[in-house]
Coordinates of C-alpha atoms and ligand atoms in Angstrom, one line a residue:
M1 CA -8.7 14.0 -9.7
K2 CA -5.1 15.0 -11.0
I3 CA -3.1 16.0 -8.1
L4 CA 0.1 17.6 -8.4
I5 CA 2.3 17.0 -5.6
I6 CA 5.6 19.4 -5.1
G7 CA 8.6 17.8 -3.4
G8 CA 10.7 14.9 -3.6
G9 CA 11.4 13.5 -0.5
G10 CA 9.3 10.6 2.0
R11 CA 6.8 13.2 2.9
E12 CA 5.4 13.4 -0.6
H13 CA 5.9 9.8 -1.8
A14 CA 3.3 9.2 1.7
I15 CA 1.2 12.4 0.8
A16 CA 1.0 10.7 -2.8
A17 CA 0.2 7.3 -0.8
A18 CA -2.5 9.3 0.8
F19 CA -4.3 9.9 -2.1
T20 CA -4.0 6.7 -3.5
A21 CA -5.6 5.0 -0.3
E22 CA -8.7 6.6 -0.8
N23 CA -9.1 6.2 -4.1
A24 CA -6.7 4.0 -6.9
G25 CA -8.1 6.3 -9.6
H26 CA -6.8 9.5 -8.3
E27 CA -4.2 10.9 -10.8
I28 CA -1.1 11.7 -9.2
V29 CA 1.9 13.8 -10.6
L30 CA 4.9 14.5 -8.4
S31 CA 7.3 17.3 -9.2
P32 CA 10.4 16.5 -9.1
G33 CA 9.6 13.4 -6.9
N34 CA 12.6 10.9 -7.3
A35 CA 13.6 7.6 -8.8
G36 CA 12.0 5.2 -6.0
I37 CA 9.0 7.1 -6.4
A38 CA 8.9 7.2 -10.0
L39 CA 8.2 3.2 -9.6
E40 CA 4.7 4.2 -8.7
Y41 CA 4.2 7.7 -10.0
P42 CA 4.9 9.8 -13.1
C43 CA 7.3 12.3 -11.7
V44 CA 8.2 15.3 -14.1
I45 CA 11.0 18.2 -13.5
M46 CA 9.6 21.6 -14.1
E47 CA 12.7 24.0 -13.3
G48 CA 11.4 27.2 -11.7
Q49 CA 7.8 28.2 -11.0
A50 CA 6.9 29.4 -14.4
K51 CA 7.2 25.9 -15.4
I52 CA 4.9 24.6 -12.7
V53 CA 2.3 27.6 -13.4
E54 CA 2.5 26.3 -17.3
W55 CA 2.0 22.8 -16.7
C56 CA -0.8 24.0 -14.2
L57 CA -2.6 25.6 -16.8
R58 CA -2.0 22.7 -19.4
E59 CA -3.1 20.2 -17.3
K60 CA -5.0 21.4 -15.1
P61 CA -4.9 20.0 -11.9
S62 CA -8.2 19.5 -9.5
L63 CA -5.5 20.7 -6.6
V64 CA -1.5 21.1 -5.9
F65 CA -0.4 20.0 -2.9
I66 CA 3.1 22.0 -1.6
G67 CA 5.0 19.6 0.4
P68 CA 8.2 21.3 1.6
E69 CA 8.9 24.7 2.9
Q70 CA 11.1 26.1 0.1
P71 CA 8.6 26.6 -2.3
L72 CA 6.5 28.2 -0.1
A73 CA 9.2 30.5 0.8
E74 CA 9.4 31.4 -2.7
G75 CA 5.8 31.9 -3.3
L76 CA 4.9 29.3 -5.1
A77 CA 1.3 29.5 -3.4
D78 CA 0.9 32.8 -4.4
L79 CA 2.0 32.7 -7.5
L80 CA -1.0 29.4 -8.0
N81 CA -3.3 32.0 -6.4
E82 CA -2.7 34.8 -8.7
H83 CA -3.6 32.1 -11.4
K84 CA -6.7 30.3 -9.7
I85 CA -5.3 27.0 -9.3
P86 CA -6.1 25.5 -6.2
C87 CA -3.1 24.8 -3.9
I88 CA -2.1 23.7 0.0
G89 CA 0.2 25.8 1.4
P90 CA 0.1 29.5 2.5
S91 CA 1.4 32.2 1.5
Q92 CA 5.4 33.5 1.2
A93 CA 4.1 36.2 3.7
A94 CA 2.5 33.6 6.2
A95 CA 5.3 31.2 5.5
R96 CA 7.4 33.0 7.2
I97 CA 5.9 31.8 10.5
E98 CA 9.3 28.7 9.2
T99 CA 11.5 30.8 7.0
S100 CA 12.2 33.3 9.3
K101 CA 12.7 32.6 13.6
I102 CA 12.7 36.7 14.4
F103 CA 9.2 37.0 12.7
A104 CA 8.2 33.7 14.5
K105 CA 9.6 34.9 17.7
E106 CA 7.8 38.0 17.7
L107 CA 4.6 36.9 16.6
M108 CA 4.8 34.5 19.5
A109 CA 5.4 37.5 21.6
K110 CA 2.2 39.7 20.3
A111 CA 0.2 36.3 20.6
N112 CA 1.3 35.7 24.4
V113 CA 2.3 32.3 23.2
P114 CA 4.6 30.2 24.8
T115 CA 7.9 29.5 24.2
A116 CA 11.8 30.2 24.8
S117 CA 12.8 33.4 25.8
W118 CA 15.5 34.7 23.0
T119 CA 17.7 37.5 21.8
A120 CA 18.2 37.7 18.3
F121 CA 21.6 38.8 16.8
D122 CA 22.4 40.4 13.4
D123 CA 26.5 39.5 13.8
P124 CA 27.0 36.0 14.9
G125 CA 30.5 37.4 16.0
L126 CA 28.5 39.7 18.3
A127 CA 26.1 36.4 19.3
L128 CA 29.2 35.0 20.3
K129 CA 30.6 36.9 22.5
H130 CA 27.3 38.1 24.4
I131 CA 27.2 34.2 24.9
I132 CA 30.3 34.1 26.3
A133 CA 29.8 37.2 28.6
K134 CA 26.8 35.6 30.0
G135 CA 28.1 32.3 30.6
N136 CA 24.8 31.1 31.1
Y137 CA 24.5 27.3 29.7
P138 CA 23.1 25.4 28.2
L139 CA 21.7 27.6 26.1
V140 CA 20.4 27.4 22.7
I141 CA 21.9 28.5 19.1
K142 CA 19.9 29.0 16.0
A143 CA 19.8 30.3 12.4
D144 CA 17.7 32.7 11.1
A145 CA 17.3 30.7 7.5
L146 CA 16.2 27.8 6.4
A147 CA 18.6 24.9 7.6
A148 CA 16.7 21.7 6.8
G149 CA 16.5 21.1 10.4
K150 CA 20.3 21.5 10.7
G151 CA 20.9 25.2 11.9
V152 CA 19.8 24.5 15.6
F153 CA 22.9 23.6 18.0
I154 CA 22.4 23.2 21.8
A155 CA 25.5 24.7 23.4
R156 CA 26.7 23.6 26.9
S157 CA 30.0 25.2 27.2
E158 CA 32.0 27.9 26.1
S159 CA 33.7 25.2 23.6
E160 CA 30.8 23.8 22.6
A161 CA 29.4 27.2 21.6
Q162 CA 32.2 28.2 19.7
A163 CA 31.9 24.9 17.9
A164 CA 27.9 25.8 17.1
F165 CA 29.2 28.7 15.6
Q166 CA 31.8 27.2 13.3
E167 CA 29.2 24.7 11.9
L168 CA 27.0 27.6 11.4
S169 CA 29.5 28.9 9.1
A170 CA 29.9 26.0 7.3
L171 CA 26.4 25.7 6.6
C172 CA 26.3 29.2 5.0
C173 CA 23.8 30.3 7.6
T174 CA 26.3 33.4 8.9
G175 CA 25.2 35.8 6.8
S176 CA 21.9 36.0 8.4
S177 CA 20.8 36.4 12.0
V178 CA 21.0 34.1 14.8
V179 CA 18.6 33.6 17.7
V180 CA 20.0 32.7 20.7
E181 CA 17.4 31.0 22.6
E182 CA 16.8 29.7 26.1
F183 CA 17.0 25.9 26.4
L184 CA 13.8 24.3 27.3
E185 CA 13.5 21.1 29.2
G186 CA 10.9 18.5 29.0
W187 CA 10.0 16.2 26.2
E188 CA 8.8 16.9 22.8
V189 CA 6.1 16.3 20.4
S190 CA 4.6 17.6 17.3
L191 CA 0.9 18.5 16.4
F192 CA -0.5 19.6 12.7
A193 CA -3.2 22.0 12.4
F194 CA -5.3 22.0 9.3
T195 CA -6.8 25.5 9.1
D196 CA -8.1 27.8 6.5
G197 CA -6.9 30.6 7.9
E198 CA -9.9 31.0 11.0
D199 CA -10.7 27.4 12.3
F200 CA -8.4 24.7 13.0
Q201 CA -8.6 21.1 13.2
T202 CA -5.5 19.2 14.8
T203 CA -4.1 15.9 13.7
L204 CA -2.9 13.3 16.3
F205 CA 0.0 13.9 18.1
V206 CA 3.4 12.7 16.2
Q207 CA 6.9 12.6 17.6
D208 CA 10.2 12.9 15.4
Y209 CA 13.4 11.2 16.5
K210 CA 15.5 14.4 15.3
Q211 CA 19.3 13.6 16.4
I212 CA 21.0 11.3 14.8
G213 CA 21.8 9.0 17.6
D214 CA 20.0 6.1 19.5
R215 CA 18.7 7.9 23.2
D216 CA 18.7 11.3 21.4
T217 CA 22.6 11.8 21.3
G218 CA 24.6 13.6 18.5
S219 CA 23.6 15.9 15.8
N220 CA 20.3 17.3 14.8
T221 CA 18.9 15.8 11.2
G222 CA 15.9 16.6 9.0
G223 CA 14.6 13.6 11.5
M224 CA 15.4 9.8 11.7
G225 CA 11.9 8.1 12.7
A226 CA 8.5 9.0 13.8
V227 CA 6.0 7.5 16.3
C228 CA 2.0 7.8 15.8
P229 CA 0.0 8.6 17.8
I230 CA 1.5 10.2 21.3
L231 CA -1.1 9.2 23.4
E232 CA 0.6 11.3 26.4
A233 CA 0.2 14.1 24.8
E234 CA -3.7 13.9 24.5
P235 CA -3.9 15.5 28.2
Y236 CA -2.5 18.9 26.7
R237 CA -4.5 18.9 23.7
Q238 CA -6.9 21.4 24.6
Q239 CA -4.5 23.8 26.4
I240 CA -2.2 23.7 23.1
E241 CA -5.6 24.5 20.9
A242 CA -6.3 27.4 23.2
E243 CA -3.5 29.6 24.2
I244 CA -1.1 28.3 21.2
I245 CA -3.1 27.6 17.8
S246 CA -5.9 29.7 18.4
P247 CA -4.3 32.7 19.4
I248 CA -1.1 32.6 16.5
L249 CA -3.9 32.3 13.8
K250 CA -5.4 35.3 14.9
A251 CA -1.8 36.9 15.1
M252 CA -1.4 35.9 11.3
R253 CA -5.1 37.4 10.7
D254 CA -4.1 40.6 12.3
A255 CA -0.5 40.6 11.0
G256 CA -2.5 40.9 7.5
C257 CA -1.1 37.4 6.4
P258 CA -3.8 35.0 7.0
Y259 CA -2.4 31.3 7.4
R260 CA -4.3 28.5 5.4
G261 CA -2.6 25.2 4.8
I262 CA -1.0 23.0 7.2
L263 CA 0.6 24.8 10.6
Y264 CA 3.1 22.4 12.3
C265 CA 3.5 22.9 15.7
G266 CA 6.8 21.7 17.3
L267 CA 6.4 21.3 20.6
M268 CA 8.1 20.9 24.2
I269 CA 6.3 19.6 27.3
T270 CA 7.7 21.1 30.2
A271 CA 6.4 21.7 33.8
R272 CA 5.6 24.9 33.2
G273 CA 3.2 23.5 30.1
P274 CA 3.5 23.3 26.5
C275 CA 5.8 25.7 25.1
I276 CA 6.8 26.3 21.0
L277 CA 9.9 25.1 19.8
E278 CA 8.9 26.1 16.1
F279 CA 6.4 26.4 14.1
N280 CA 6.9 25.1 10.4
C281 CA 4.3 26.1 7.5
R282 CA 4.1 22.8 6.0
L283 CA 4.0 19.1 7.0
G284 CA 6.6 17.7 8.8
D285 CA 9.4 14.8 7.3
P286 CA 9.1 11.9 8.9
E287 CA 6.0 12.5 11.0
T288 CA 4.0 12.7 7.6
Q289 CA 5.4 9.4 6.9
A290 CA 3.8 8.1 10.6
L291 CA 0.6 10.0 10.3
L292 CA -0.9 10.2 6.9
P293 CA -1.0 6.2 7.0
L294 CA -3.0 6.4 9.9
L295 CA -6.0 9.4 8.7
Q296 CA -9.1 8.0 7.7
T297 CA -10.9 10.8 6.6
P298 CA -9.7 11.3 2.8
L299 CA -6.9 13.3 2.2
S300 CA -8.9 15.6 -0.9
E301 CA -11.6 16.0 1.6
V302 CA -9.3 17.5 4.0
C303 CA -7.4 19.6 1.6
A304 CA -11.2 20.8 0.0
A305 CA -12.1 21.7 3.4
I306 CA -9.1 24.2 3.7
L307 CA -9.5 25.7 0.2
Q308 CA -13.2 26.3 0.7
N309 CA -12.9 27.8 4.0
R310 CA -14.9 25.0 5.7
V311 CA -12.7 23.5 8.4
R312 CA -14.9 24.3 11.5
K313 CA -16.9 21.7 9.4
L314 CA -14.2 18.7 9.0
R315 CA -14.4 15.8 10.9
L316 CA -11.0 14.4 11.3
E317 CA -11.3 10.3 11.8
W318 CA -8.1 8.0 12.2
K319 CA -7.5 4.5 12.5
D320 CA -7.1 2.7 15.9
Q321 CA -3.7 1.7 15.0
Y322 CA 0.0 2.7 16.1
S323 CA 2.9 3.2 13.6
V324 CA 6.4 3.2 13.7
C325 CA 8.6 5.1 11.1
V326 CA 12.1 4.3 10.8
V327 CA 14.9 6.4 8.6
L328 CA 17.5 4.5 6.7
A329 CA 20.4 7.3 6.1
S330 CA 23.9 7.1 4.6
A331 CA 26.5 7.1 6.8
G332 CA 28.2 10.1 7.9
Y333 CA 24.9 12.0 7.4
P334 CA 24.3 14.4 8.7
G335 CA 27.6 15.2 8.0
S336 CA 29.1 14.6 4.7
F337 CA 28.4 11.2 3.4
Q338 CA 29.1 8.8 0.2
K339 CA 26.5 7.9 -2.4
G340 CA 25.8 5.6 -5.4
F341 CA 25.4 2.2 -3.6
P342 CA 22.8 0.4 -4.7
I343 CA 19.7 -0.1 -2.8
R344 CA 18.7 -3.9 -2.1
L345 CA 14.9 -4.2 -1.3
S346 CA 13.1 -7.2 -0.1
K347 CA 10.2 -8.7 -1.9
G348 CA 6.7 -8.6 0.6
L349 CA 8.1 -6.7 3.0
A350 CA 4.9 -5.6 5.6
S351 CA 6.2 -2.0 6.0
R352 CA 5.5 1.0 3.7
I353 CA 8.8 1.8 1.7
Y354 CA 8.9 6.0 1.3
F355 CA 11.8 6.6 -1.0
S356 CA 13.8 10.3 -0.6
G357 CA 17.3 10.4 -1.1
V358 CA 17.7 8.0 -4.2
K359 CA 18.5 8.0 -8.1
S360 CA 18.3 5.3 -10.4
Q361 CA 21.5 4.1 -12.4
L362 CA 20.9 1.4 -15.4
G363 CA 17.2 0.6 -13.8
S364 CA 18.6 -0.1 -10.2
L365 CA 18.2 2.3 -7.1
I366 CA 21.2 3.9 -5.8
T367 CA 21.5 6.3 -2.7
S368 CA 22.1 9.7 -3.9
G369 CA 21.1 11.7 -0.5
G370 CA 21.9 11.9 3.6
R371 CA 18.2 10.1 4.4
V372 CA 17.5 7.3 1.7
L373 CA 14.1 6.0 2.5
S374 CA 11.9 5.3 5.3
L375 CA 9.8 2.2 6.4
V376 CA 6.6 2.4 8.1
A377 CA 4.8 -0.1 9.9
L378 CA 1.4 -0.1 11.7
D379 CA 0.0 -2.7 13.9
E380 CA -2.5 -3.1 16.5
S381 CA 0.2 -2.0 19.4
M382 CA 2.9 0.1 19.2
E383 CA 5.2 -2.7 20.4
A384 CA 4.1 -4.8 17.1
A385 CA 4.6 -1.6 14.9
R386 CA 8.2 -1.5 16.5
R387 CA 8.8 -5.3 15.7
N388 CA 7.9 -5.0 12.3
V389 CA 9.4 -2.3 11.3
Y390 CA 12.9 -3.3 12.5
R391 CA 12.1 -6.5 11.3
D392 CA 12.1 -4.9 7.5
V393 CA 15.0 -2.7 8.1
G394 CA 17.3 -6.0 8.5
E395 CA 15.6 -7.1 5.2
T396 CA 16.8 -3.5 3.1
D397 CA 20.2 -2.9 2.6
F398 CA 22.6 -0.4 1.4
T399 CA 26.7 0.2 2.2
G400 CA 26.8 2.5 4.9
K401 CA 22.9 1.9 5.9
C402 CA 22.5 4.0 9.4
Y403 CA 19.3 4.3 11.3
R404 CA 18.4 4.5 14.7
S405 CA 17.4 1.6 16.9
D406 CA 15.6 3.3 19.7
V407 CA 12.4 4.6 17.5
S408 CA 9.1 4.3 19.7
L409 CA 11.1 3.5 22.8
R410 CA 11.3 7.1 24.7
L411 CA 9.8 7.8 27.9
N412 CA 7.4 10.9 27.5
A413 CA 7.4 12.2 30.7
L414 CA 9.0 15.4 32.8
Ligands
LIG501 P1 14.0 23.3 16.0 O1 14.1 23.1 14.5 O2 13.6 24.8 16.5 O3 12.7 22.3 16.1 O4 14.9 22.9 16.8 C1 15.5 21.3 16.6 C2 15.4 20.6 17.5 O5 16.7 21.5 18.8 C3 14.0 20.6 18.7 O6 13.6 19.5 18.2 C4 14.9 20.4 20.1 O7 15.1 18.9 20.1 C5 15.7 21.3 19.8 N1 15.9 22.4 20.9 C6 15.3 23.6 19.7 N2 14.9 24.3 20.4 C7 15.3 24.4 22.0 C8 15.0 24.9 23.2 N3 14.7 26.6 23.3 N4 15.5 24.3 24.1 C9 15.8 23.2 24.4 N5 16.0 22.1 23.0 C10 15.6 22.8 22.2
LIG502 N1 11.1 16.5 10.9 C1 11.1 17.9 11.1 C2 10.7 18.6 10.2 O1 9.7 18.1 9.4 O2 10.7 19.7 10.2

């Protein structure tokens, strides 16, 4: 098969690797990819959606897999569908489940899906006034816009609320609405649903390590590590499927925008049961790097089931192993950071390497982003996977290398 993967981070690298694992003969192209991915796969820059369509009409891929939310938010899936180019990813209207927190919250209310109570404000100034007047901390402040995982702030006091609004304006999110949300207590886990709009099948549970610091301290990031499977979440699977995923897919159909693709459910397991923190319209990064190496069913079969409306008959099989993914980031991330440092990779690492923020300079890889690369180890136990991945973290180096040293050590209990 010829497959085009849209995106250029660790997630897309892992998606490419999953297709290669099922059949080394697949012809895989990424756009834009990155210099690290280009060591293994052709990467082509296609400026704008029209160029992607042009490429597809010429190259006739069997499948286009859209990794990140941005092209989905911009309607790439709609455009590809118009040209009868098979693609994995929801329509622009359906992607609103991620791109508009307010759309998602209203949908959840209609579908009776458990989530934090919330109020939306058009004017961030009014939101801050409301927060201060209520004085009801902790609470959560979210930008109603895509912010690469960085538009969410937990305020435990008035001064933290003020600081959050300052950071929001630095992120350029203040032009858009703000959602102020009830703080939910519990533990977090992610679950993905492969769906053709009617039926769905869920993956293993995965856990993201979102904050920059050990023991979940510091700012939220795009994700600093991931672990799979999270067996402690299994007792909640049936309830999540019946009370969250099934009704939300029905609500999407009722709203005239059936959801076809991969639905990301970011969950908080609370004392009153699983609650949705957020839905995303795609696979997670770095959750994908931990999840897909465990998938035994060929990924192309999963995609075919989505495209041919036969997800009901899809049987997902998983390796009986554990995976631990650790992200190596640039010092300063998720704030400002320096880039351009050479990356030293040891030969013969046991872990898989998925590249994100890297560039090539004079034939060598240098850092060019906040999250630089992720390392993923699989093993028979979580402990062994953890040991292996951290040994390789020690073997991989660049100036300012930052990482969490507690990935997989979280206790998942109320
Ligand atoms: P989100 O992008 O909405 O998933 O938020 C990013 C992170 O902020 C989540 O993974 C949680 O750790 C935290 N968070 C978001 N909303 C809430 C909430 N209502 N209560 C507690 N923590 C939250
Ligand atoms: N790791 C969080 C996300 O992909 O949204």
